[in-house]
Amino acid sequence: MLTIESLTHLGLGRASDGRSLIPRVLPGEEIDVAQDGTMRIVTPSAARVAAPCRHFKSCGGCAMQHASDDFVAGWKQDIVARALAAHGLHPVLHAIATSPTQSRRRAKFAGRRTKKGALVGFHGRASHTLIDVPDCQLVTPALLATMPALQELTILAASRKGEVDLTVTETALGADVLVGTDKDLTPDLRVVLAALANAHGLSRLVWNDEPVVTINPPDQNFGGTKVTPPPGAFLQATKQGEAALLAAVDAITQGASRIVDLFAGCGTFTLPLAARAEVHAVESETAMLAALDRGWRAGRTLRKVTTEARDLFRRPLEPDEIAKYDAAVIDPPRAGAEAQIDALARSDIKTIVMVSCNPVTFARDAKVLVDAGFAMPWVQVVDQFRWSPHVEIVSPFTRK
């Protein structure tokens, strides 16, 4: 008999034997593990619930459906609090903003050919087994509705034994689909794919890096401005999560007339902020900047937006460049942005908003800013990846 003492940041239970890490258990539960590895819960936690998705037992897409919403919210808040406390940081944590079920508008499925056709879904936990997920409670109904199209694409794209990647993004005028495959795009195949896209109402179909057909613009709406991102470009996972992050960014930068948006992507923050301020968007991916710029030029009521293609890891904006702005928004990838944070810390800027998807690197970078004299009064945790260990974080850094 083992007792689960706590959970890791990945949701694995630390058992009382000091060695075992066990999935899909909760603190305080007593479990019995048989010699064949099967587990039986002897004493369940009061926070244990029936999984809302019938695929949970076999699918590896979610990790925490066996826990109540309140438990998951507290656990995610604690992940952030512990990462910050490790650096001596103890800001107020605002109530977590959790996206609802069936709200994830972008997903990467896998596809494999079968004797009867094709299977499209997610992999099982720590497994190469592909699981069909017709009643997935994570993605939007519009993404689930693309399954017939994705199955047909898999038959065309997959080899007998290999898998294909199918990245699907919901848009107002049909799904935007990116197929990752080893097969070449031939002229004959292009004709077949274009007909498939038209028959299933896809907005755009891209084969590896090569566009096949665009039937309708696969636009995203950033603060009322339409932007057509390049295929596979980064997008916040849910509309609700994006709105929560944007509300915090907007509130923190109130009063700033010139803002620099670092790691700007396609303009998730740039374009909404441009409704009231001039914004300089810096991003290494030129295709994303081009999409942002086209969106801005079409948004006639927006203030001036400028763009700059720049690798902020190798060549961060220096303090003399940062001095032009009243506020900085920085939303780096999971690795954080040590070089750029160091330059911000050495600058005279008074307001910084940091958005992050990694509590560990967020805490590391936050410590640098606090040591440089910035106050960090609060943190907002945003849960866009419901039932997973992932979190988004946004926080202000201000100094007099």
Coordinates of C-alpha atoms in Angstrom, one line a residue:
M1 CA 0.0 0.0 0.0
L2 CA 1.3 3.4 -1.0
T3 CA 0.2 6.9 0.0
I4 CA 0.4 9.8 -2.5
E5 CA 2.1 12.6 -0.7
S6 CA 2.1 15.4 -3.4
L7 CA 2.1 16.1 -7.1
T8 CA 5.0 17.1 -9.3
H9 CA 4.6 20.0 -11.7
L10 CA 3.7 17.5 -14.4
G11 CA 0.9 16.0 -12.3
L12 CA 2.6 12.8 -11.3
G13 CA 2.0 11.6 -7.7
R14 CA 5.0 11.3 -5.4
A15 CA 4.5 8.0 -3.5
S16 CA 5.4 7.3 0.1
D17 CA 8.1 4.8 -0.9
G18 CA 10.2 7.8 -2.0
R19 CA 10.7 6.3 -5.5
S20 CA 7.5 6.0 -7.4
L21 CA 6.0 8.7 -9.6
I22 CA 2.4 7.6 -10.4
P23 CA 0.1 9.2 -13.0
R24 CA -3.6 10.2 -12.4
V25 CA -3.6 10.1 -8.7
L26 CA -4.1 12.8 -6.1
P27 CA -2.5 13.8 -2.8
G28 CA -3.7 11.8 0.2
E29 CA -4.9 8.9 -1.8
E30 CA -3.9 5.4 -0.8
I31 CA -3.2 3.0 -3.7
D32 CA -2.3 -0.6 -4.2
V33 CA 0.0 -1.4 -7.1
A34 CA 0.0 -5.0 -8.2
Q35 CA 3.1 -6.9 -9.5
D36 CA 1.9 -6.5 -13.1
G37 CA 1.9 -2.7 -12.6
T38 CA -1.9 -2.2 -12.5
M39 CA -3.1 0.2 -9.9
R40 CA -6.1 0.2 -7.6
I41 CA -7.2 3.3 -5.6
V42 CA -8.1 2.1 -2.1
T43 CA -8.8 5.5 -0.5
P44 CA -9.8 8.2 -3.1
S45 CA -9.3 11.9 -2.5
A46 CA -12.3 14.1 -2.0
A47 CA -11.1 16.1 -5.0
R48 CA -11.3 13.0 -7.3
V49 CA -14.1 13.3 -9.9
A50 CA -15.3 11.2 -12.9
A51 CA -13.4 12.3 -16.0
P52 CA -15.7 14.4 -18.2
C53 CA -14.2 12.8 -21.4
R54 CA -14.8 9.2 -22.2
H55 CA -11.3 9.0 -23.9
F56 CA -9.4 10.0 -20.8
K57 CA -8.3 6.5 -19.8
S58 CA -6.6 5.8 -23.1
C59 CA -5.8 9.2 -24.5
G60 CA -2.6 11.0 -23.5
G61 CA -3.9 14.5 -24.4
C62 CA -5.0 15.3 -20.9
A63 CA -3.4 14.6 -17.5
M64 CA -5.8 15.9 -14.8
Q65 CA -9.4 15.1 -15.7
H66 CA -9.6 12.9 -12.6
A67 CA -9.4 16.0 -10.4
S68 CA -12.0 18.7 -9.6
D69 CA -11.7 22.1 -11.3
D70 CA -11.0 23.7 -7.9
F71 CA -8.1 21.3 -7.2
V72 CA -6.6 21.8 -10.7
A73 CA -6.8 25.6 -10.3
G74 CA -5.1 25.5 -6.9
W75 CA -2.5 23.1 -8.1
K76 CA -1.6 25.3 -11.1
Q77 CA -1.5 28.4 -8.9
D78 CA 0.9 26.5 -6.6
I79 CA 3.2 25.6 -9.5
V80 CA 3.6 29.3 -10.2
A81 CA 3.9 30.2 -6.5
R82 CA 6.6 27.6 -5.9
A83 CA 8.7 28.7 -8.9
L84 CA 8.6 32.3 -7.8
A85 CA 9.3 31.4 -4.1
A86 CA 12.4 29.6 -5.2
H87 CA 13.8 33.0 -6.2
G88 CA 12.4 34.8 -3.1
L89 CA 9.5 36.3 -4.9
H90 CA 6.0 36.4 -3.3
P91 CA 3.6 38.5 -5.3
V92 CA -0.2 38.4 -4.9
L93 CA -1.7 35.7 -7.2
H94 CA -5.0 36.8 -8.8
A95 CA -7.7 34.2 -9.3
I96 CA -6.8 31.9 -12.1
A97 CA -8.6 32.4 -15.5
T98 CA -9.5 29.0 -16.8
S99 CA -10.8 28.4 -20.4
P100 CA -14.0 26.4 -20.7
T101 CA -14.3 22.9 -22.1
Q102 CA -14.1 22.5 -25.9
S103 CA -12.5 25.9 -26.3
R104 CA -9.0 25.0 -27.7
R105 CA -9.1 26.4 -31.3
R106 CA -5.8 25.0 -32.5
A107 CA -4.5 21.4 -32.2
K108 CA -1.9 19.1 -33.7
F109 CA -3.4 15.7 -34.5
A110 CA -1.6 12.6 -35.8
G111 CA -2.9 10.5 -38.6
R112 CA -2.2 6.9 -39.7
R113 CA -3.6 4.8 -42.5
T114 CA -5.5 1.6 -41.5
K115 CA -6.9 -1.3 -43.5
K116 CA -10.3 0.4 -43.5
G117 CA -9.2 3.9 -44.1
A118 CA -7.4 6.2 -41.6
L119 CA -7.2 6.9 -37.9
V120 CA -6.8 10.5 -36.6
G121 CA -6.4 11.5 -33.0
F122 CA -3.9 11.9 -30.2
H123 CA -1.3 9.4 -28.8
G124 CA -1.8 7.5 -25.7
R125 CA 0.1 8.5 -22.6
A126 CA 3.8 7.7 -23.1
S127 CA 2.9 5.6 -26.1
H128 CA 3.0 5.5 -29.9
T129 CA -0.5 4.1 -29.9
L130 CA -2.9 6.4 -31.7
I131 CA -6.3 7.1 -30.1
D132 CA -9.4 8.1 -31.9
V133 CA -11.0 11.0 -30.0
P134 CA -14.4 11.7 -31.6
D135 CA -15.8 13.2 -28.4
C136 CA -12.8 15.1 -27.2
Q137 CA -13.7 17.7 -24.6
L138 CA -10.7 19.8 -25.1
V139 CA -10.9 21.1 -28.7
T140 CA -13.7 23.2 -30.2
P141 CA -16.6 21.5 -32.1
A142 CA -15.3 23.1 -35.3
L143 CA -12.0 21.3 -34.9
L144 CA -13.8 18.0 -34.3
A145 CA -15.9 18.6 -37.4
T146 CA -12.7 18.5 -39.5
M147 CA -12.1 14.8 -38.7
P148 CA -13.6 13.4 -42.0
A149 CA -11.3 15.8 -44.0
L150 CA -8.3 14.9 -41.8
Q151 CA -8.9 11.2 -42.4
E152 CA -9.1 11.7 -46.2
L153 CA -5.9 13.8 -46.0
T154 CA -4.2 11.0 -44.0
I155 CA -5.0 8.4 -46.7
L156 CA -3.3 10.7 -49.2
A157 CA -0.4 11.8 -47.1
A158 CA 0.6 8.8 -45.0
S159 CA 2.8 5.9 -46.0
R160 CA 1.7 2.4 -45.0
K161 CA 3.6 2.4 -41.7
G162 CA 4.3 6.1 -41.0
E163 CA 2.2 8.9 -39.4
V164 CA 1.4 12.4 -40.6
D165 CA 1.1 15.6 -38.6
L166 CA -2.1 17.5 -39.0
T167 CA -2.1 21.0 -37.5
V168 CA -5.6 22.4 -37.5
T169 CA -6.7 26.0 -36.6
E170 CA -10.2 27.2 -36.4
T171 CA -11.1 30.4 -38.4
A172 CA -14.4 32.1 -39.1
L173 CA -14.5 30.8 -42.6
G174 CA -13.3 27.2 -42.2
A175 CA -10.4 25.2 -40.8
D176 CA -6.8 26.2 -41.6
V177 CA -4.9 22.9 -42.1
L178 CA -1.2 22.2 -42.3
V179 CA -0.1 18.7 -43.3
G180 CA 3.3 17.5 -42.3
T181 CA 4.3 14.5 -44.4
D182 CA 7.3 12.8 -46.2
K183 CA 5.3 12.6 -49.5
D184 CA 6.0 15.1 -52.3
L185 CA 3.3 17.4 -53.6
T186 CA 2.8 16.4 -57.3
P187 CA 0.7 18.3 -59.8
D188 CA -1.9 15.5 -59.8
L189 CA -2.0 15.4 -56.0
R190 CA -2.5 19.2 -55.9
V191 CA -5.6 18.9 -57.9
V192 CA -7.0 16.2 -55.7
L193 CA -6.2 18.1 -52.5
A194 CA -7.8 21.3 -53.8
A195 CA -11.0 19.4 -54.5
L196 CA -10.9 17.9 -51.0
A197 CA -10.4 21.3 -49.4
N198 CA -13.3 22.7 -51.3
A199 CA -15.6 19.7 -50.5
H200 CA -14.9 20.0 -46.8
G201 CA -15.1 23.8 -46.6
L202 CA -11.4 24.3 -45.5
S203 CA -10.2 27.9 -45.6
R204 CA -6.6 27.0 -46.4
L205 CA -4.7 23.8 -47.0
V206 CA -0.9 23.7 -46.8
W207 CA 1.3 20.7 -47.6
N208 CA 4.5 20.9 -45.6
D209 CA 5.6 24.5 -46.4
E210 CA 3.8 24.7 -49.7
P211 CA 0.3 26.2 -50.0
V212 CA -2.1 24.0 -51.9
V213 CA -5.2 26.2 -52.0
T214 CA -6.7 29.2 -50.1
I215 CA -10.5 29.2 -50.5
N216 CA -11.2 31.8 -47.8
P217 CA -8.7 33.9 -45.9
P218 CA -7.8 32.0 -42.7
D219 CA -8.1 35.2 -40.7
Q220 CA -7.7 35.7 -36.9
N221 CA -9.1 38.7 -35.1
F222 CA -6.7 40.6 -33.0
G223 CA -8.6 43.4 -31.2
G224 CA -10.9 44.0 -34.2
T225 CA -8.1 43.7 -36.8
K226 CA -8.1 40.8 -39.2
V227 CA -4.7 39.1 -39.6
T228 CA -3.9 36.1 -41.9
P229 CA -1.1 34.2 -40.0
P230 CA 1.4 32.1 -42.0
P231 CA 0.7 28.4 -41.8
G232 CA 1.4 26.9 -38.4
A233 CA 2.1 30.3 -36.8
F234 CA 1.9 30.6 -33.0
L235 CA -1.6 31.5 -31.8
Q236 CA -2.9 31.6 -28.2
A237 CA -4.7 28.3 -27.6
T238 CA -8.1 29.7 -26.7
K239 CA -10.0 32.9 -27.4
Q240 CA -10.8 33.1 -23.7
G241 CA -7.2 32.7 -22.7
E242 CA -6.1 35.3 -25.2
A243 CA -8.7 37.7 -23.9
A244 CA -7.5 37.3 -20.3
L245 CA -3.9 37.9 -21.2
L246 CA -4.8 40.9 -23.4
A247 CA -6.9 42.4 -20.6
A248 CA -3.9 42.3 -18.2
V249 CA -1.5 43.7 -20.9
D250 CA -3.9 46.5 -21.7
A251 CA -4.5 47.4 -18.1
I252 CA -0.8 47.5 -17.2
T253 CA 0.2 49.6 -20.2
Q254 CA -2.6 52.2 -19.7
G255 CA -1.2 55.7 -20.2
A256 CA 1.7 54.6 -22.4
S257 CA 1.8 56.4 -25.7
R258 CA 4.7 54.5 -27.2
I259 CA 5.0 50.7 -26.6
V260 CA 7.6 48.1 -27.8
D261 CA 6.2 44.6 -28.2
L262 CA 9.0 42.1 -28.0
F263 CA 8.5 38.6 -29.5
A264 CA 5.4 40.1 -31.1
G265 CA 4.4 37.2 -33.4
C266 CA 1.5 38.1 -35.7
G267 CA 0.3 40.9 -33.4
T268 CA -1.8 39.3 -30.6
F269 CA -0.9 42.3 -28.4
T270 CA 0.5 44.8 -30.9
L271 CA -2.7 45.4 -32.8
P272 CA -5.1 45.8 -29.9
L273 CA -2.6 48.1 -28.2
A274 CA -2.4 50.1 -31.4
A275 CA -6.0 51.3 -30.9
R276 CA -4.6 53.8 -28.4
A277 CA -0.8 53.9 -28.7
E278 CA 2.1 53.7 -31.2
V279 CA 3.6 50.3 -31.1
H280 CA 6.9 48.9 -32.4
A281 CA 6.7 45.1 -33.0
V282 CA 9.9 43.1 -32.9
E283 CA 10.0 39.5 -34.0
S284 CA 12.5 37.1 -35.6
E285 CA 10.0 35.4 -38.0
T286 CA 9.6 37.7 -41.0
A287 CA 6.5 35.9 -42.2
M288 CA 4.7 36.7 -39.0
L289 CA 5.8 40.3 -39.1
A290 CA 4.5 40.6 -42.7
A291 CA 1.1 39.3 -41.6
L292 CA 1.0 41.7 -38.7
D293 CA 2.0 44.6 -41.0
R294 CA -0.7 43.7 -43.6
G295 CA -3.3 43.6 -40.8
W296 CA -2.3 47.0 -39.5
R297 CA -2.4 48.6 -42.9
A298 CA -5.9 47.3 -43.4
G299 CA -7.0 48.6 -39.9
R300 CA -7.5 52.2 -40.7
T301 CA -8.4 53.4 -37.2
L302 CA -5.1 52.2 -35.7
R303 CA -2.2 54.3 -34.6
K304 CA 1.2 53.9 -36.1
V305 CA 2.7 50.4 -36.0
T306 CA 6.3 49.7 -37.0
T307 CA 7.9 46.3 -37.4
E308 CA 11.5 45.0 -37.0
A309 CA 12.8 41.5 -37.8
R310 CA 15.4 40.8 -35.1
D311 CA 16.7 37.8 -33.2
L312 CA 16.2 39.0 -29.6
F313 CA 18.2 36.1 -28.2
R314 CA 21.4 37.1 -30.1
R315 CA 20.7 40.8 -30.5
P316 CA 18.4 42.1 -27.9
L317 CA 17.1 45.7 -27.9
E318 CA 19.7 47.7 -25.9
P319 CA 18.9 50.3 -23.2
D320 CA 19.4 53.3 -25.6
E321 CA 16.9 51.7 -28.0
I322 CA 14.4 50.9 -25.2
A323 CA 14.6 54.5 -24.0
K324 CA 12.2 55.5 -26.9
Y325 CA 9.3 53.8 -25.2
D326 CA 7.0 54.3 -22.3
A327 CA 6.3 50.6 -21.8
A328 CA 7.5 47.2 -23.0
V329 CA 5.6 44.0 -23.6
I330 CA 7.6 40.8 -23.7
D331 CA 6.2 37.4 -24.5
P332 CA 9.2 35.0 -25.1
P333 CA 9.1 31.3 -25.8
R334 CA 9.5 28.7 -23.1
A335 CA 13.2 29.3 -22.8
G336 CA 12.6 32.8 -21.6
A337 CA 14.7 35.7 -22.7
E338 CA 17.7 36.2 -20.5
A339 CA 19.6 38.6 -22.8
Q340 CA 16.6 40.8 -23.5
I341 CA 15.6 40.8 -19.8
D342 CA 19.1 41.9 -18.8
A343 CA 18.9 44.8 -21.3
L344 CA 15.5 45.8 -20.0
A345 CA 16.8 45.7 -16.4
R346 CA 19.6 48.0 -17.4
S347 CA 17.3 50.4 -19.2
D348 CA 15.4 53.4 -17.8
I349 CA 11.9 52.1 -18.8
K350 CA 9.3 52.3 -16.1
T351 CA 6.7 49.7 -17.1
I352 CA 7.2 46.2 -18.4
V353 CA 4.6 43.5 -19.0
M354 CA 6.0 39.9 -19.1
V355 CA 3.9 37.1 -20.5
S356 CA 5.2 33.6 -20.2
C357 CA 4.3 29.9 -20.7
N358 CA 7.0 28.6 -18.4
P359 CA 6.9 29.3 -14.6
V360 CA 10.6 28.3 -14.2
T361 CA 12.0 30.7 -16.7
F362 CA 9.4 33.3 -15.8
A363 CA 10.6 33.3 -12.2
R364 CA 14.2 33.4 -13.2
D365 CA 13.7 36.5 -15.5
A366 CA 11.3 38.1 -12.9
K367 CA 14.1 37.9 -10.3
V368 CA 16.4 39.9 -12.6
L369 CA 13.9 42.7 -13.0
V370 CA 13.1 42.8 -9.3
D371 CA 16.8 43.0 -8.4
A372 CA 17.1 45.9 -10.8
G373 CA 14.5 47.9 -8.9
F374 CA 11.2 46.8 -10.4
A375 CA 8.2 46.1 -8.3
M376 CA 6.2 43.0 -9.1
P377 CA 2.9 43.5 -7.3
W378 CA 0.8 40.6 -8.7
V379 CA 0.7 37.7 -11.1
Q380 CA -2.2 36.5 -13.2
V381 CA -2.2 32.8 -14.0
V382 CA -4.2 31.8 -17.2
D383 CA -5.2 28.2 -17.8
Q384 CA -5.6 27.8 -21.6
F385 CA -4.5 24.2 -21.6
R386 CA -7.2 22.8 -19.5
W387 CA -6.4 19.5 -17.7
S388 CA -2.7 19.7 -18.7
P389 CA 0.3 20.8 -16.6
H390 CA 0.7 23.9 -18.8
V391 CA 0.0 27.5 -17.6
E392 CA 0.3 31.0 -19.0
I393 CA 1.4 33.9 -16.7
V394 CA 1.3 37.6 -17.0
S395 CA 2.6 40.2 -14.6
P396 CA 3.5 43.9 -14.3
F397 CA 7.0 45.2 -13.5
T398 CA 7.0 48.9 -12.5
R399 CA 9.4 51.3 -11.0
K400 CA 9.3 55.0 -10.0

